[in-house]
Short mmCIF file of C-alpha atoms and ligand atoms in Angstrom, two decimals:
data_model
loop_
_atom_site.label_atom_id
_atom_site.label_comp_id
_atom_site.label_asym_id
_atom_site.label_seq_id
_atom_site.Cartn_x
_atom_site.Cartn_y
_atom_site.Cartn_z
CA MET A 239 72.74 114.71 102.71
CA SER A 240 70.69 112.70 99.89
CA THR A 241 72.72 110.78 97.19
CA ALA A 242 72.22 113.31 94.25
CA PRO A 243 71.22 111.08 91.27
CA SER A 244 74.07 111.40 88.46
CA LEU A 245 74.58 110.45 85.11
CA GLU A 246 75.20 106.89 83.30
CA ALA A 247 77.46 105.57 80.28
CA ILE A 248 76.16 102.60 79.83
CA ARG A 249 73.35 101.38 79.78
CA TYR A 250 72.56 97.48 79.19
CA ALA A 251 70.73 94.35 79.83
CA ARG A 252 71.29 90.67 78.65
CA GLY A 253 71.68 90.77 74.86
CA SER A 254 71.88 94.93 74.46
CA LEU A 255 73.89 97.04 75.21
CA GLN A 256 74.50 100.31 74.75
CA LEU A 257 77.46 102.85 74.66
CA LEU A 258 76.41 107.22 75.46
CA ASP A 259 79.18 108.62 73.26
CA GLN A 260 80.29 110.86 75.22
CA LEU A 261 81.78 112.43 72.37
CA LYS A 262 79.07 114.15 71.89
CA LEU A 263 78.68 116.09 75.30
CA PRO A 264 77.87 117.89 76.34
CA GLY A 265 75.28 118.99 73.48
CA GLU A 266 73.76 116.22 72.89
CA THR A 267 73.14 112.79 75.15
CA VAL A 268 73.47 110.08 72.18
CA PHE A 269 73.30 106.47 73.59
CA VAL A 270 74.92 104.37 70.20
CA ASP A 271 74.36 100.46 70.12
CA VAL A 272 77.09 98.01 70.30
CA ALA A 273 75.73 95.44 68.28
CA ASP A 274 79.36 93.57 69.02
CA CYS A 275 82.38 93.51 70.01
CA ASP A 276 84.49 94.50 67.00
CA ALA A 277 81.76 97.71 67.08
CA CYS A 278 83.47 98.18 70.99
CA TRP A 279 86.30 97.80 69.47
CA THR A 280 85.68 101.23 67.72
CA MET A 281 84.21 103.16 70.67
CA ILE A 282 87.42 102.13 72.86
CA ARG A 283 89.65 103.36 70.20
CA ASP A 284 88.94 106.51 69.20
CA MET A 285 87.03 107.73 72.14
CA ASN A 286 83.34 107.74 72.95
CA VAL A 287 83.56 104.95 75.79
CA ARG A 288 85.92 106.30 77.83
CA GLY A 289 88.45 106.25 81.37
CA ALA A 290 90.16 102.86 82.05
CA PRO A 291 87.55 100.77 84.53
CA ALA A 292 83.97 102.23 81.24
CA ILE A 293 86.76 100.73 78.83
CA ALA A 294 86.93 97.16 81.38
CA ILE A 295 83.80 97.00 81.29
CA ALA A 296 82.39 97.65 77.95
CA ALA A 297 83.92 95.47 76.25
CA ALA A 298 83.29 92.62 78.35
CA LEU A 299 79.56 93.28 78.33
CA ALA A 300 79.95 93.56 74.44
CA LEU A 301 81.78 89.66 75.25
CA ALA A 302 77.74 88.86 76.69
CA VAL A 303 76.35 90.27 73.96
CA ASP A 304 78.47 88.32 71.17
CA LEU A 305 78.24 85.39 73.73
CA GLU A 306 74.11 85.68 73.90
CA ALA A 307 73.88 86.04 70.17
CA SER A 308 76.11 83.60 69.47
CA LYS A 309 75.87 80.25 71.81
CA ALA A 310 73.40 78.69 70.09
CA GLY A 311 75.65 77.35 67.88
CA LEU A 312 78.54 77.40 70.35
CA SER A 313 77.69 73.27 71.61
CA THR A 314 80.93 73.02 74.09
CA SER A 315 82.42 74.63 76.57
CA ALA A 316 86.14 74.70 75.16
CA GLU A 317 84.41 75.83 71.03
CA VAL A 318 83.08 78.60 74.76
CA CYS A 319 86.75 80.14 75.26
CA ALA A 320 88.23 79.88 72.02
CA PHE A 321 84.84 82.50 70.84
CA VAL A 322 85.66 84.01 74.94
CA ALA A 323 89.38 84.21 73.58
CA GLY A 324 90.12 85.27 69.50
CA LYS A 325 87.17 88.46 70.86
CA LEU A 326 89.00 89.31 74.33
CA ASP A 327 91.95 88.74 72.21
CA HIS A 328 90.97 91.22 69.70
CA LEU A 329 89.08 94.15 72.59
CA PHE A 330 93.06 94.15 74.44
CA THR A 331 94.55 95.75 71.07
CA SER A 332 91.96 99.12 71.65
CA ARG A 333 93.80 100.86 73.67
CA PRO A 334 97.19 99.86 75.65
CA THR A 335 97.50 101.50 79.57
CA ALA A 336 94.69 101.20 81.35
CA VAL A 337 94.91 98.13 82.81
CA ASN A 338 91.48 96.95 84.21
CA LEU A 339 91.74 96.32 80.25
CA GLY A 340 93.86 94.15 80.21
CA GLU A 341 93.21 92.38 83.87
CA ALA A 342 89.28 92.17 82.58
CA VAL A 343 91.20 89.81 79.66
CA GLN A 344 92.71 86.93 81.98
CA ARG A 345 90.15 87.41 84.03
CA LEU A 346 86.87 86.13 81.62
CA LYS A 347 90.12 83.42 79.53
CA ALA A 348 90.68 82.43 82.75
CA SER A 349 87.49 81.70 84.24
CA ALA A 350 86.63 80.68 79.71
CA SER A 351 89.74 78.13 80.08
CA ALA A 352 88.54 76.42 83.75
CA LEU A 353 85.04 76.10 82.36
CA ALA A 354 86.41 74.02 79.80
CA ALA A 355 88.86 72.42 81.64
CA ALA A 356 86.14 70.77 83.75
CA GLY A 357 83.78 70.15 81.56
CA ALA A 358 80.66 72.59 81.78
CA SER A 359 78.51 72.44 78.93
CA GLY A 360 78.37 74.90 76.02
CA ALA A 361 75.33 76.06 77.44
CA ASP A 362 76.98 76.57 80.77
CA ALA A 363 80.05 77.61 80.10
CA ALA A 364 77.84 80.57 77.65
CA GLU A 365 75.25 81.50 81.35
CA ARG A 366 77.98 81.25 83.79
CA ILE A 367 80.73 83.59 81.17
CA ILE A 368 78.05 86.46 80.18
CA ALA A 369 77.07 86.24 84.63
CA GLU A 370 81.22 87.07 85.28
CA CYS A 371 80.53 90.21 83.15
CA GLU A 372 77.15 91.83 84.51
CA ALA A 373 78.45 90.78 87.80
CA MET A 374 81.39 93.99 86.10
CA LEU A 375 78.62 96.41 86.37
CA ALA A 376 77.64 96.37 89.88
CA ASP A 377 81.18 95.65 91.16
CA ASP A 378 82.40 98.47 90.18
CA VAL A 379 80.07 100.71 91.87
CA ALA A 380 80.36 99.52 94.68
CA ALA A 381 83.62 99.06 94.69
CA ASN A 382 83.61 103.92 94.14
CA ARG A 383 81.91 103.64 97.14
CA ALA A 384 84.58 101.81 98.65
CA ILE A 385 87.21 104.25 97.52
CA GLY A 386 85.02 107.13 97.87
CA ALA A 387 84.78 106.13 101.74
CA PHE A 388 88.55 105.55 102.34
CA GLY A 389 89.03 108.36 100.11
CA ALA A 390 86.86 111.62 101.85
CA ASP A 391 88.37 110.08 104.80
CA ALA A 392 91.90 110.22 103.91
CA LEU A 393 91.63 113.66 102.38
CA CYS A 394 90.61 115.29 105.75
CA ALA A 395 92.86 112.73 107.57
CA ALA A 396 95.62 114.60 105.40
CA VAL A 397 94.44 118.25 104.89
CA GLY A 398 94.42 118.45 108.84
CA LYS A 399 91.91 120.87 109.09
CA ALA A 400 89.22 121.13 112.23
CA PRO A 401 86.88 118.33 112.86
CA GLY A 402 84.05 118.59 109.87
CA ALA A 403 85.55 121.59 107.78
CA PRO A 404 84.77 121.54 104.32
CA LEU A 405 87.25 120.99 101.17
CA ARG A 406 88.08 122.73 98.97
CA VAL A 407 89.55 120.10 97.02
CA LEU A 408 91.10 119.92 92.36
CA THR A 409 90.43 117.27 89.90
CA HIS A 410 91.55 116.24 86.49
CA CYS A 411 90.18 114.74 83.44
CA ASN A 412 86.59 113.17 84.07
CA THR A 413 86.70 110.20 86.73
CA GLY A 414 82.49 110.15 87.10
CA SER A 415 80.08 108.48 86.33
CA LEU A 416 80.62 108.53 82.71
CA ALA A 417 84.37 106.92 83.37
CA THR A 418 83.11 103.76 85.30
CA ALA A 419 79.15 102.16 86.24
CA GLY A 420 79.09 104.52 88.98
CA TYR A 421 79.75 107.45 90.83
CA GLY A 422 83.04 107.11 89.94
CA THR A 423 86.71 107.26 91.72
CA ALA A 424 88.47 110.53 92.62
CA LEU A 425 84.81 112.36 91.15
CA GLY A 426 83.57 109.40 93.72
CA VAL A 427 86.11 111.28 96.61
CA VAL A 428 84.20 114.93 96.24
CA ARG A 429 80.83 113.19 95.56
CA CYS A 430 81.37 110.87 99.02
CA LEU A 431 83.07 115.03 100.86
CA ARG A 432 79.81 116.44 99.33
CA GLU A 433 77.30 113.31 100.44
CA ARG A 434 78.93 114.61 103.37
CA GLY A 435 78.48 118.26 103.69
CA MET A 436 81.92 118.16 103.53
CA LEU A 437 83.28 119.55 99.70
CA GLU A 438 82.84 123.48 100.50
CA HIS A 439 84.02 123.89 96.53
CA ILE A 440 85.40 121.61 93.03
CA TYR A 441 87.96 123.04 90.83
CA CYS A 442 88.37 120.92 87.70
CA ASN A 443 91.17 121.61 84.84
CA GLU A 444 89.49 121.75 81.30
CA THR A 445 92.27 118.33 80.39
CA ARG A 446 93.55 118.97 77.33
CA PRO A 447 93.66 118.35 73.87
CA TYR A 448 90.48 116.11 74.84
CA ASN A 449 89.14 118.14 77.32
CA GLN A 450 87.31 115.51 80.02
CA GLY A 451 88.10 117.06 82.39
CA ALA A 452 85.66 120.96 80.09
CA ARG A 453 82.83 117.69 78.49
CA LEU A 454 82.74 115.43 81.62
CA THR A 455 83.27 116.27 84.65
CA ALA A 456 82.48 119.83 84.02
CA TYR A 457 78.78 118.65 83.07
CA GLU A 458 78.78 115.92 86.46
CA ILE A 459 79.14 118.68 88.50
CA ALA A 460 77.03 121.08 87.00
CA PHE A 461 73.98 117.60 85.73
CA GLU A 462 75.19 117.58 90.15
CA LYS A 463 75.17 121.34 90.83
CA MET A 464 78.12 121.52 93.03
CA PRO A 465 79.66 124.06 93.60
CA GLY A 466 82.17 124.29 90.72
CA THR A 467 85.28 126.09 88.36
CA LEU A 468 86.51 124.84 85.50
CA ILE A 469 89.61 126.01 84.92
CA CYS A 470 93.04 126.30 82.85
CA ASP A 471 95.19 123.16 83.39
CA SER A 472 98.25 125.85 83.09
CA ALA A 473 96.00 128.44 86.25
CA ALA A 474 96.09 124.57 88.51
CA ALA A 475 99.33 125.99 90.38
CA SER A 476 98.61 129.99 90.92
CA LEU A 477 94.79 128.21 92.05
CA MET A 478 97.70 126.29 94.60
CA GLN A 479 99.65 129.56 94.96
CA GLN A 480 96.42 131.02 96.20
CA LYS A 481 95.30 129.08 98.87
CA LYS A 482 92.66 127.75 97.51
CA VAL A 483 93.26 124.13 96.46
CA ASP A 484 93.15 122.34 99.44
CA ALA A 485 94.25 119.06 98.07
CA VAL A 486 94.04 117.04 94.41
CA VAL A 487 92.76 113.72 93.43
CA VAL A 488 92.59 112.10 90.46
CA GLY A 489 92.41 108.58 89.00
CA ALA A 490 94.83 105.62 87.19
CA ASP A 491 95.33 104.37 84.59
CA ARG A 492 97.71 102.13 86.36
CA VAL A 493 99.54 101.53 88.80
CA ALA A 494 102.90 100.47 89.31
CA ASP A 495 104.31 97.45 91.74
CA ASN A 496 106.09 100.82 93.63
CA GLY A 497 103.11 103.08 92.96
CA ASP A 498 104.40 104.78 90.42
CA THR A 499 100.87 105.77 88.70
CA ALA A 500 99.88 106.23 84.71
CA ASN A 501 97.40 109.04 84.26
CA LYS A 502 95.41 111.49 82.14
CA ILE A 503 98.98 114.18 80.67
CA GLY A 504 99.13 117.02 82.43
CA THR A 505 98.51 114.39 86.61
CA TYR A 506 102.25 114.79 87.07
CA ASN A 507 102.20 119.00 86.34
CA LEU A 508 99.84 119.08 88.77
CA ALA A 509 101.29 116.58 90.69
CA VAL A 510 104.47 119.43 90.92
CA SER A 511 102.35 122.04 91.36
CA CYS A 512 100.56 120.03 95.02
CA ALA A 513 104.73 119.55 96.09
CA TYR A 514 105.81 122.40 95.33
CA HIS A 515 103.07 124.41 97.44
CA GLY A 516 102.66 121.39 99.96
CA VAL A 517 99.47 120.01 98.89
CA PRO A 518 97.93 117.01 99.22
CA PHE A 519 98.28 114.90 96.23
CA PHE A 520 96.31 111.77 95.97
CA VAL A 521 95.60 108.89 93.59
CA ALA A 522 91.60 106.99 93.43
CA ALA A 523 91.72 104.29 91.74
CA PRO A 524 90.01 100.64 92.38
CA VAL A 525 92.08 97.34 92.12
CA SER A 526 92.08 96.99 89.38
CA THR A 527 94.09 99.02 88.40
CA LEU A 528 96.51 98.13 90.53
CA ASP A 529 98.96 96.42 88.38
CA PRO A 530 102.51 95.20 90.26
CA SER A 531 103.41 92.45 87.11
CA THR A 532 105.08 95.82 86.48
CA LYS A 533 108.10 97.11 88.30
CA LYS A 534 107.60 100.85 88.12
CA GLY A 535 106.43 104.16 86.00
CA GLY A 536 109.08 103.74 83.24
CA ASP A 537 107.31 99.67 82.50
CA ILE A 538 104.32 101.52 81.10
CA VAL A 539 103.55 101.85 77.93
CA ILE A 540 102.09 105.15 77.07
CA GLU A 541 99.06 105.27 74.10
CA ASP A 542 100.68 107.93 71.88
CA ARG A 543 96.90 109.72 70.51
CA PRO A 544 96.90 111.35 67.07
CA ALA A 545 98.38 114.36 66.27
CA GLU A 546 94.91 116.00 65.01
CA GLU A 547 93.49 116.36 68.72
CA ILE A 548 95.84 118.90 69.47
CA THR A 549 95.92 120.63 65.72
CA HIS A 550 92.13 120.18 65.04
CA VAL A 551 88.97 121.84 68.07
CA ARG A 552 85.75 119.72 66.20
CA GLY A 553 87.01 119.37 63.26
CA ALA A 554 88.83 122.83 63.12
CA ARG A 555 92.70 123.71 62.29
CA VAL A 556 93.95 125.34 65.25
CA ALA A 557 97.28 125.16 64.95
CA ALA A 558 99.95 126.95 62.42
CA ASP A 559 99.82 123.84 59.68
CA GLY A 560 103.30 121.77 58.90
CA ILE A 561 104.27 121.96 62.70
CA GLY A 562 104.98 118.78 64.52
CA VAL A 563 102.96 117.08 67.39
CA TRP A 564 104.04 115.31 70.71
CA ASN A 565 100.01 114.12 71.52
CA PRO A 566 100.80 111.37 74.53
CA SER A 567 98.15 111.20 76.08
CA PHE A 568 99.18 110.02 79.82
CA ASP A 569 102.29 110.60 81.88
CA VAL A 570 103.67 109.00 85.52
CA THR A 571 103.17 111.33 88.51
CA PRO A 572 106.26 109.42 90.29
CA ALA A 573 105.09 107.30 93.55
CA CYS A 574 107.62 109.63 96.15
CA LEU A 575 104.73 113.33 95.17
CA ILE A 576 101.60 110.52 96.42
CA ALA A 577 100.51 110.81 99.23
CA GLY A 578 98.30 107.61 99.37
CA ILE A 579 96.50 105.90 96.66
CA ILE A 580 92.73 105.25 98.13
CA THR A 581 91.26 101.76 96.42
CA GLU A 582 87.97 100.44 97.94
CA LYS A 583 90.34 97.91 99.68
CA GLY A 584 91.46 101.21 101.83
CA VAL A 585 95.01 103.03 101.77
CA VAL A 586 97.70 101.63 100.24
CA PRO A 587 100.26 101.38 102.95
CA LYS A 588 103.85 104.57 102.50
CA THR A 589 106.85 102.20 102.32
CA SER A 590 109.80 103.92 104.03
CA ASN A 591 111.05 105.24 101.42
CA GLY A 592 108.02 106.46 100.85
CA THR A 593 106.61 104.25 97.67
CA PHE A 594 104.88 101.53 97.68
CA GLU A 595 104.45 97.66 97.41
CA VAL A 596 100.80 97.58 95.60
CA GLY A 597 101.14 93.91 95.32
CA LYS A 598 101.37 93.69 98.82
O1 MRU B 1521 91.70 109.52 77.88
P1 MRU B 1521 90.72 108.49 78.76
O2 MRU B 1521 89.57 109.68 79.32
O3 MRU B 1521 90.85 107.38 78.81
O4 MRU B 1521 91.71 108.67 80.45
C1 MRU B 1521 92.06 108.73 81.96
C2 MRU B 1521 91.38 109.44 82.73
O5 MRU B 1521 93.16 108.56 82.67
C3 MRU B 1521 91.26 108.96 83.93
O6 MRU B 1521 92.13 109.40 85.56
C4 MRU B 1521 91.32 107.17 84.49
O7 MRU B 1521 91.26 106.44 83.17
C5 MRU B 1521 90.45 107.11 85.62
S1 MRU B 1521 88.75 107.09 85.16
C6 MRU B 1521 87.77 106.53 86.67
#
């Protein structure tokens, strides 16, 4: 089966960046011109662009656009380095939990420092940094395709159906073309199963409170005419009880060294339900989402989002006045509940104590 065309969230050409306003989906498809890093910071913070890889790539491409516009005024590589560091330090503050942004910030700052130390010209340093930012788009799609292939193999092996038998898969949040440069991580695994003729059905959780599942994953599934069904987050355990789920695959915002995984709130509920029902639970993420410097899940900073995301729906209040709100954007799934962490380099092996060492 040939690959179906898919959606895109990021449009880039040298000196120009447009981001799809994901808050307007699925009703309207609106691309917003992003002139500089400040505009990108606001779009990340407000979740017009979201998803761990997409956040990092959007930030890097905003830097590329900003640098392209400013490079004529930066005569030395030291000036380029200071410009890059200042912009990236600000972008880094937009959202704390997804590690991909921090990884890109550190890497690009290190590249700029190395160019300055090597005495590159200002023009050469700017060109090299812009090229490094631009490479992230193609690199991410290639990584996602590899994740998809490794993941499809891993799910088939874990489920243990007859060779070639199609699978019924459940996913959470949005990890597809809209959360990445294209193809997706967990949804990339689903896409690969479909390309192999091995997807019987994809179920997606609506993913309260921001409904990334209902608005975005359901949109991607419908766009590509996959056999798919939307469920309430609270219906997932019942679906497993009725033996309608062969495997669950989700994305990640940060994977600690022992494999504990931060992902969209509700992921942990799914993993617990999977353990009870004997359904294999997989995490799919690029290597840039693995964070060996964070030893365990308890060390991951979890972003708190505004109360209005729960109390209001599209601007209209739905919750009782006067009620307090707790709105963590992510939860942490312990490594012991995870069957495998699928990356573009393969599936991270489990240690003898049932956790992982993702830094190895
Ligand atoms: O708050 P969001 O929408 O940025 O959260 C997204 C998720 O939790 C995704 O599962 C994760 O970033 C992986 S996207 C490939």
